[in-house]
Each structure stands twice: as C-alpha cells, then as structure tokens.
Coordinates of C-alpha atoms (C1' of nucleotides) in Angstrom, one line a residue:
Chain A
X1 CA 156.7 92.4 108.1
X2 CA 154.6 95.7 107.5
X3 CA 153.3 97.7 110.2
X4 CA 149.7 96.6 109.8
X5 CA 150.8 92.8 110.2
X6 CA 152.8 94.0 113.3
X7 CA 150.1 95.8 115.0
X8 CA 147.7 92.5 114.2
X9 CA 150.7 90.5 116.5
X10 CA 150.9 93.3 118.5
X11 CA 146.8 92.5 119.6
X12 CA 147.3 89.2 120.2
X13 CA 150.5 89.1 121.9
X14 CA 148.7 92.1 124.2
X15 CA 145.6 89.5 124.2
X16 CA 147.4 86.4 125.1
X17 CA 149.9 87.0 127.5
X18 CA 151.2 89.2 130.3
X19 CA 153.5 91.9 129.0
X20 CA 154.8 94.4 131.5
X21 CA 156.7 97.0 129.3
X22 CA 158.2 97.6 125.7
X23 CA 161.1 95.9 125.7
X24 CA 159.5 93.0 126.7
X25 CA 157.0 93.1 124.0
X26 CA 159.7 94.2 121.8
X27 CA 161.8 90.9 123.1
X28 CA 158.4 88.4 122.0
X29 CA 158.1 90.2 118.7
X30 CA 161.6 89.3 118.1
X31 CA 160.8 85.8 119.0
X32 CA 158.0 86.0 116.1
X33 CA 160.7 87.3 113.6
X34 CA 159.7 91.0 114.0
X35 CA 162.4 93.7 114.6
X36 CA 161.7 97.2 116.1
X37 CA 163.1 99.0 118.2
X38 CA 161.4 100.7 121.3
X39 CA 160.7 104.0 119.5
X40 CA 158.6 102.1 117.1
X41 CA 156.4 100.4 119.7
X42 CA 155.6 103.2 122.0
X43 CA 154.1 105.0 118.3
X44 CA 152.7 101.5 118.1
X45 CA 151.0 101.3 121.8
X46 CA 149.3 104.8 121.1
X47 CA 148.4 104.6 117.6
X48 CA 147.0 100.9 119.4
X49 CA 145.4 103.0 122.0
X50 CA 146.9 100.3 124.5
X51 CA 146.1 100.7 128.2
X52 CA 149.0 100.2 130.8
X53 CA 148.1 99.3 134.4
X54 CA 148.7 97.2 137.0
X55 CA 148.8 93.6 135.2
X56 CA 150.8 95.3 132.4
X57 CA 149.6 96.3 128.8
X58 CA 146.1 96.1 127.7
X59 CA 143.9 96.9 124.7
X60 CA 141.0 99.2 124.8
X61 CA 137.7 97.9 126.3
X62 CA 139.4 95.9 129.1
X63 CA 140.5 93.2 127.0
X64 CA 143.3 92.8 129.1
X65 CA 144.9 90.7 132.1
X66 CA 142.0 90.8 134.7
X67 CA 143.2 90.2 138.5
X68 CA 144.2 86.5 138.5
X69 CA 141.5 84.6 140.0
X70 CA 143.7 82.9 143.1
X71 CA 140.7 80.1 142.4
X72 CA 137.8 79.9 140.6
X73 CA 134.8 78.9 142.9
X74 CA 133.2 75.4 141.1
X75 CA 129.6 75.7 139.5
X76 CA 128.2 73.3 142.9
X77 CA 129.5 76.1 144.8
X78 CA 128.0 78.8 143.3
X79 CA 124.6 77.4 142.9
X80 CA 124.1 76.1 146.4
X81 CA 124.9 79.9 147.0
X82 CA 123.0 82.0 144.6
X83 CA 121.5 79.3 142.0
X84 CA 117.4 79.5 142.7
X85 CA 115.9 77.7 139.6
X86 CA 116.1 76.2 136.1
X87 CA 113.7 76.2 133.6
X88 CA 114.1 74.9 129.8
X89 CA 113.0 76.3 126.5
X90 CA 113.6 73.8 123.9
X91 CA 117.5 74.4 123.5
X92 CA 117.7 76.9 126.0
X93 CA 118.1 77.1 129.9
X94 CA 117.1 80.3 131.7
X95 CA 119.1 80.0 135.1
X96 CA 117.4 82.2 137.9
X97 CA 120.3 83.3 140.7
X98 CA 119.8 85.7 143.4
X99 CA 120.6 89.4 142.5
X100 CA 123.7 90.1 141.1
X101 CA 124.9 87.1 140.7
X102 CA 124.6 85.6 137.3
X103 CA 127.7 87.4 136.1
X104 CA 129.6 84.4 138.5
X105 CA 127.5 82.1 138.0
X106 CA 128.1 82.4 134.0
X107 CA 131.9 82.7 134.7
X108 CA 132.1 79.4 136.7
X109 CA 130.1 77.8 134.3
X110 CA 132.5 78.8 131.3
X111 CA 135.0 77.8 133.3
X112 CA 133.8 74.2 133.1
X113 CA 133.6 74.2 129.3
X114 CA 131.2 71.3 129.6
X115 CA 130.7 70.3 125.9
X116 CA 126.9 70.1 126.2
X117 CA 127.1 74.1 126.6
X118 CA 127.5 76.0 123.5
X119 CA 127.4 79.5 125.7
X120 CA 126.2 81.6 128.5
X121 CA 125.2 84.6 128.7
X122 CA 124.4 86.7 131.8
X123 CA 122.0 89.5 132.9
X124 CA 122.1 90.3 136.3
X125 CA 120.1 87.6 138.1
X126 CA 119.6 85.7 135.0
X127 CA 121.6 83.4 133.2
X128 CA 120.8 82.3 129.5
X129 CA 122.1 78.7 128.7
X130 CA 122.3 77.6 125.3
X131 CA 122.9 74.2 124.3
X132 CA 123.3 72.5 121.0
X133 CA 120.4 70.3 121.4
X134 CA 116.7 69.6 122.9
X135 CA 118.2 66.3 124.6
X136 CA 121.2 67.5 126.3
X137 CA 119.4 70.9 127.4
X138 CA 117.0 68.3 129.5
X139 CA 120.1 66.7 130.9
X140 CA 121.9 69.3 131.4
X141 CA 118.5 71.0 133.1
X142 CA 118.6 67.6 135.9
X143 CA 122.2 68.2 136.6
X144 CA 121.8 72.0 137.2
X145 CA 118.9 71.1 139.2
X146 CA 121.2 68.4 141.5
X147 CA 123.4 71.6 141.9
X148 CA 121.0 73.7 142.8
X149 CA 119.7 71.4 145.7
Chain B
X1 CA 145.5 114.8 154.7
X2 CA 145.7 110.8 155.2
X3 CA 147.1 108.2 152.5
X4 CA 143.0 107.0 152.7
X5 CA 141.6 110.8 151.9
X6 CA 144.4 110.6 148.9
X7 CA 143.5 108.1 147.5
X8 CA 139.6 108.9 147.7
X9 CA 140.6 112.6 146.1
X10 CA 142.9 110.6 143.3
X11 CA 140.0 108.5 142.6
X12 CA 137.7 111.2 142.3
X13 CA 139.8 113.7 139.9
X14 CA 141.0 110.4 137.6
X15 CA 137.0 109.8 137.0
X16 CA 135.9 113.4 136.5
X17 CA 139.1 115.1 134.3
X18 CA 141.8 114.0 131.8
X19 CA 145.0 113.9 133.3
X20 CA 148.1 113.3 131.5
X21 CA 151.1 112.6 133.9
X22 CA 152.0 111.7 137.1
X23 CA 153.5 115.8 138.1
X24 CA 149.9 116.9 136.4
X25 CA 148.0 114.6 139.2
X26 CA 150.3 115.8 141.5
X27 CA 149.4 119.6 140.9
X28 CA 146.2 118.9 141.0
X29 CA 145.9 117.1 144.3
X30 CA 148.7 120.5 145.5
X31 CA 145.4 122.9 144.5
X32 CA 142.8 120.8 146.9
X33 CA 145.1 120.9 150.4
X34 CA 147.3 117.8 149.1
X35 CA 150.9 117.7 148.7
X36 CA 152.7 114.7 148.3
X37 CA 156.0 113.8 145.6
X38 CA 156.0 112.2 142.4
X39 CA 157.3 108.8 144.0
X40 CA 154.0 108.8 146.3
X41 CA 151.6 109.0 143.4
X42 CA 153.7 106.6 141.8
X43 CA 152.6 103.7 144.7
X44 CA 149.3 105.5 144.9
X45 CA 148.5 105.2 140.9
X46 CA 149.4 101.3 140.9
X47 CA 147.8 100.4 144.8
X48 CA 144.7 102.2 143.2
X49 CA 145.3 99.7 140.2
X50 CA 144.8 102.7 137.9
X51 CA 145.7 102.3 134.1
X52 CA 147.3 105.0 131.6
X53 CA 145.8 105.0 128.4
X54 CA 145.5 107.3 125.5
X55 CA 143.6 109.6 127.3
X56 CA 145.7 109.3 130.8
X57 CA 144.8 107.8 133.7
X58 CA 141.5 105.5 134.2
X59 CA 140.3 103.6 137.0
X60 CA 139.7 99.9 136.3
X61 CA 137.0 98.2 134.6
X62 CA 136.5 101.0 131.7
X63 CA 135.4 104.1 134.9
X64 CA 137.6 106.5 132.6
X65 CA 137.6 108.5 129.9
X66 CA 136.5 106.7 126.8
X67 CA 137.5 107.5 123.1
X68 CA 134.9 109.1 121.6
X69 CA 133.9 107.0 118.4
X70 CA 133.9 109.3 115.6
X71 CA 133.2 106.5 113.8
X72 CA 131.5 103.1 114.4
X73 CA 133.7 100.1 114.3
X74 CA 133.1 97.5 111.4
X75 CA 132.2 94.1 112.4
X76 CA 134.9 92.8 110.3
X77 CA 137.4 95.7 112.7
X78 CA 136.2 94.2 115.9
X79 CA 136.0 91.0 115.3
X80 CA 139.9 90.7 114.2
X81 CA 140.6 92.5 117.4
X82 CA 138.4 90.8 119.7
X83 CA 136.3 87.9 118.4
X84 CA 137.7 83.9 119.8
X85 CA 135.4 81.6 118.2
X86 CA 131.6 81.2 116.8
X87 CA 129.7 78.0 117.6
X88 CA 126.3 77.3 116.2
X89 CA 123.2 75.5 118.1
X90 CA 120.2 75.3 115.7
X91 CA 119.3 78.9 115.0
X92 CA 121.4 80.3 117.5
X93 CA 124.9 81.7 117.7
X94 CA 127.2 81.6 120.3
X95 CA 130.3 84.6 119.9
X96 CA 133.3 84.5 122.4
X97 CA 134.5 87.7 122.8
X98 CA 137.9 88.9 124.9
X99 CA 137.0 89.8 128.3
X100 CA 134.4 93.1 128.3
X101 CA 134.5 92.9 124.5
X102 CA 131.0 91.8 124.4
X103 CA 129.1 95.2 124.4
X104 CA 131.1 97.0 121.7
X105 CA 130.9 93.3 119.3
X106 CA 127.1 93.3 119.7
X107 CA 127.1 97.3 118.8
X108 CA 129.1 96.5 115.5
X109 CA 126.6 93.8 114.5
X110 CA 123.3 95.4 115.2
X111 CA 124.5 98.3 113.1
X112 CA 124.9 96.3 110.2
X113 CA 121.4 95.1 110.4
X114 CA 122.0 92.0 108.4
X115 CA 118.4 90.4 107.6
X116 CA 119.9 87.0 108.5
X117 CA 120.3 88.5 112.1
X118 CA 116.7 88.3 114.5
X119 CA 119.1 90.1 117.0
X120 CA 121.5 90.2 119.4
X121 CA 122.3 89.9 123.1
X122 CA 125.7 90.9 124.8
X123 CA 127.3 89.5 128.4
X124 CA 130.5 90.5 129.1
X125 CA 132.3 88.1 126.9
X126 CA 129.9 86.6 125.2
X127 CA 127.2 87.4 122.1
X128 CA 124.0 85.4 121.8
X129 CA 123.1 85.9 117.8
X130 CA 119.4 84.8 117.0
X131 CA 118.9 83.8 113.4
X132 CA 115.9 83.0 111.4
X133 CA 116.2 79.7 110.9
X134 CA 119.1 77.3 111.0
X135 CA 120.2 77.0 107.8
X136 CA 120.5 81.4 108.2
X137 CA 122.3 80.6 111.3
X138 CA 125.1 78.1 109.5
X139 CA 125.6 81.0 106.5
X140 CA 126.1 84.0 109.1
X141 CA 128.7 81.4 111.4
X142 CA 131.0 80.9 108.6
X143 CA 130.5 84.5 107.5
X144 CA 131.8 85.5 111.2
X145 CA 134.5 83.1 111.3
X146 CA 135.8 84.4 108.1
X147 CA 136.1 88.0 110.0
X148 CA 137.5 86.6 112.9
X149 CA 140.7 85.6 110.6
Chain C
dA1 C1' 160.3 103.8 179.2
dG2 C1' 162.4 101.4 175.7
dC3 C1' 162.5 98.7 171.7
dA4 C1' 161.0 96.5 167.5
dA5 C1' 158.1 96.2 163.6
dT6 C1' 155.4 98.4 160.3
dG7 C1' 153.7 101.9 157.2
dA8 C1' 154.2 106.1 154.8
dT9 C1' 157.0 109.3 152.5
dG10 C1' 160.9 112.0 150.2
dT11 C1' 165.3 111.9 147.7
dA12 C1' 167.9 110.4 144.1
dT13 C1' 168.3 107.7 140.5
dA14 C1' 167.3 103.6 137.5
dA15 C1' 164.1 102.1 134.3
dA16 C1' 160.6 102.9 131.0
dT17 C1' 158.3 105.7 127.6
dA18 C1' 157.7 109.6 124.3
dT19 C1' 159.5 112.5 120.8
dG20 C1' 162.6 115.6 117.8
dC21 C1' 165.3 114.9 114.0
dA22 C1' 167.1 112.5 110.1
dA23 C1' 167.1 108.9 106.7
dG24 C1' 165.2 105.7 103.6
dG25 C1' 161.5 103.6 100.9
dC26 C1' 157.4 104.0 98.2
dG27 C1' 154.0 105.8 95.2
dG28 C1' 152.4 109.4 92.2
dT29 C1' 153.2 113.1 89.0
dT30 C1' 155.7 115.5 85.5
Chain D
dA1 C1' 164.4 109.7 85.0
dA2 C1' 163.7 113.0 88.4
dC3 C1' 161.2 115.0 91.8
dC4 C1' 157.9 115.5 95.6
dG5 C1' 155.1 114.2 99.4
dC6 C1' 154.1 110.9 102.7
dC7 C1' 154.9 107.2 105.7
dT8 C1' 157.8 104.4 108.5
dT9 C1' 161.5 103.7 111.4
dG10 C1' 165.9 104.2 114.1
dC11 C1' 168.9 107.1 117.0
dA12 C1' 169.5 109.9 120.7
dT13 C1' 167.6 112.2 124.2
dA14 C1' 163.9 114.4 126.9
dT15 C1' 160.3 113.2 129.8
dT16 C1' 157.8 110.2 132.8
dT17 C1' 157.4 106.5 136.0
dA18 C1' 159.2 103.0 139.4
dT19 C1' 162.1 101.9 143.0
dA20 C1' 166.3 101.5 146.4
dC21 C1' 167.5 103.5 150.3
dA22 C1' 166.9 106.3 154.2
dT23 C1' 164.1 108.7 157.6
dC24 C1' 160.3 109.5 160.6
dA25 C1' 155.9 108.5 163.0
dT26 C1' 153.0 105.2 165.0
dT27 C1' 151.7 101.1 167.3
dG28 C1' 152.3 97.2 170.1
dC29 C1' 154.8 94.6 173.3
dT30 C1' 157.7 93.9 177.3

DNA sequence: AGCAATGATGTATAAATATGCAAGGCGGTT
DNA sequence: AACCGCCTTGCATATTTATACATCATTGCT
C-alpha cells in the first residue's frame, strides 16, 4: 500500500472512529492489511496535521469526535422550546427559532433523518429546510407546525 | 494562585501564542506568578479539553491557531477528506460535510466559480448548492460525487 | 476536637510521541 | 549499467505526556 493510499485510510479511520493513540491506530491499519510501525505514523499524524485532544485524534477543522451527546433532545422537544414559525417556499421550509438556536434545532432534526428532508441548514435563528418535493414540503410544513404548538 | 485562576491564565496564553509542549506552558505560566509541575498541566490541558495540533495547543471548537493557507484547497482535496454524500432536490444540492467541515467545503466551491453553481450556503455540516435549473443541478451532483470517491 | 472524605499537587515512572540515523527502493541522468 | 538524488520507512532512543502513588490542605460531620 503506498503512503498516499495510507494517509486516505488514515482520514477515515480518524473520521470514523475513536482512536486514542498510535499504536491503536497502528493496530486498525493492521486490521486493513497495512503495516507501519509507530515512527511512520507520528510522520503520518503531522504531515496529516492531525489534532489530539481529549476524545483522541482528530483531523484539522474539528472533524473529529465531538463530546458524546449523553442524549440527543427529540425535534418536539426542541420546538416547543425555541421553534416560533414555519413558512414554505415551494420546496423549501424557512424555520424561525428563538435566538441562537437553530444550530440545535438543525442537529435534532438531522438526527431524525426523516426521508422527506433532503438537508438543513442553520443560521442562527433560522433554519433552511429543503425537501425533495412541493408535496412533502407542505406535509412536512403541518407536522412542523403540530411541533411547534 | 488557584487551580480556577490557572486555568483562566492557561486559556488565555493557549488562544493568544503558539505553544509547543507541556514544560513550554509551564514556563510560561512560571513568568506570570504561576508555578505548578508538568503532571499538573498535564490534568489541566485534558480538564480544559485542549487539543495539540500542528501548531501546539488549541482550545476546542477551532479557538487556536489555524494553518495559514498558502494555498486554497481544491474542491476535489476537500471533498476526499471531508465530503459524506450529495443528494439532489430539483435545483438544489444538499452536501454532508464531517462535523465543522462545512465552511472550508463552501470556500473550495465558490472559488471555483463553476457557471453551473447560483451559489452556496455553509451550516456547520452541511452545504446548500443552488443551481440554475435542475437538469444543471443533476450534472454538478454526479460531478461531486465523483470527487467524493 | 477528631475523623473521614475530597480535591489538588508533586514525584517518579510508565506510556506515548518525535526524531536522528541508516537502509532500501525508485526514478532520472549519464 | 552505474550513479545520484530523493523519498519512505524501520530501529533505537530522546522527548513529551499521562498516571500511580503519596502527601497535604480543606471541608463537613459527629
């Protein structure tokens, strides 16, 4: 396997999973029928420019192991909190929440991976909603609505 | 000085300089009033939840010292390192991104200026892609799913 | 006052990471 | 074919970080 291949497993094994030093990762790359020894991953993590913290290794950018979520609050929850109003655009849902909270909002609906939602996307008290379709915008519009109270 | 005041000062020089190594923290804290042992900073560095990078230590979420780009990542570069999965409703894209990748994914794109792109908005782990027109919109999907490997 | 529990810290050392040095492979040039 | 330069990697070890153990101070309870 050539380096290049190696630091592409290297990104997803970083990615994917919790890894807490080198010799673990070196252990999983072993698993994937990759052999290095220690040596060659620290050159790896810098040339990588792999964070270690807390929750182990990351890559740049925070695409790392975020705090485990003990439990992830349900969309009801969050919108009898902070949702305020829904409005549709075709496709689209523009989701009003208090301040600051559409980043949540967003997260617990992604969590739901509802197949009428193609993707969220959050501003600070504003969540865009986009759906494949006119129809299921509209139902997905009443059930936000229910939510919301 | 108490542990609370330490970890305030820690905080403080980790966001304002670069520093390298636990002993280099630890001389640094000694020149404001502050003298505590390796094995202290140690328990300070991971109750602070700070991470060790490239560039030393960094608080969480990104409050640390960034890598200069010299150069602006490609699409097709962060997209193999980042990008999940593209889905498509009518003229509009929906990118998953790792966690926090968002920002630096939308970057890459807008910097292409592709004339099949209307433009772009970035969450934290998701990119909203507006195209022309749907049939734009299907060309530019498989065109990104191609990068993401 | 006495005692137990807890938190903070240092010491010494275990564990983890970084690096100097050497070897081998590869590609390009002569 | 031979040589050179560069890259990659392993080995051994230096350096850095984490932690077991012990100590001390503080707080709360009796």
């Amino acid at each position: 396997m050539s380096k290049q291949e190696r630091h592409n497993l290297i990104r997803q094994l970083v990615a994917g999973e919790s890894i807490a030093s080198q010799d673990e990762l070196r252990r999983r790359l072993a698993r994937r029928g990759c052999g290095v020894t220690q040596a060659t991953l620290s050159r790896d993590v810098h040339e990588l420019r792999l964070y270690k913290g807390p929750n182990g290794y990351a890559a740049p950018n925070g695409n790392g192991h975020m705090e485990e979520e003990e439990e992830q609050p349900t969309v009801g929850e969050v919108l009898s909190s902070f949702g305020l109003a829904v409005r549709q655009a075709q496709n689209q849902l523009v989701l009003r929440t208090t301040g600051g909270a559409a980043q949540p909002v967003a997260l617990a609906i992604d969590h739901e991976q509802w197949s009428d939602i193609v993707g969220t996307l959050a501003g600070d008290d504003t969540v865009l909603i986009i759906c494949p379709d006119h129809r299921r915008a509209s139902s997905m519009r009443e059930k936000l609505e229910r939510m919301i109270g």
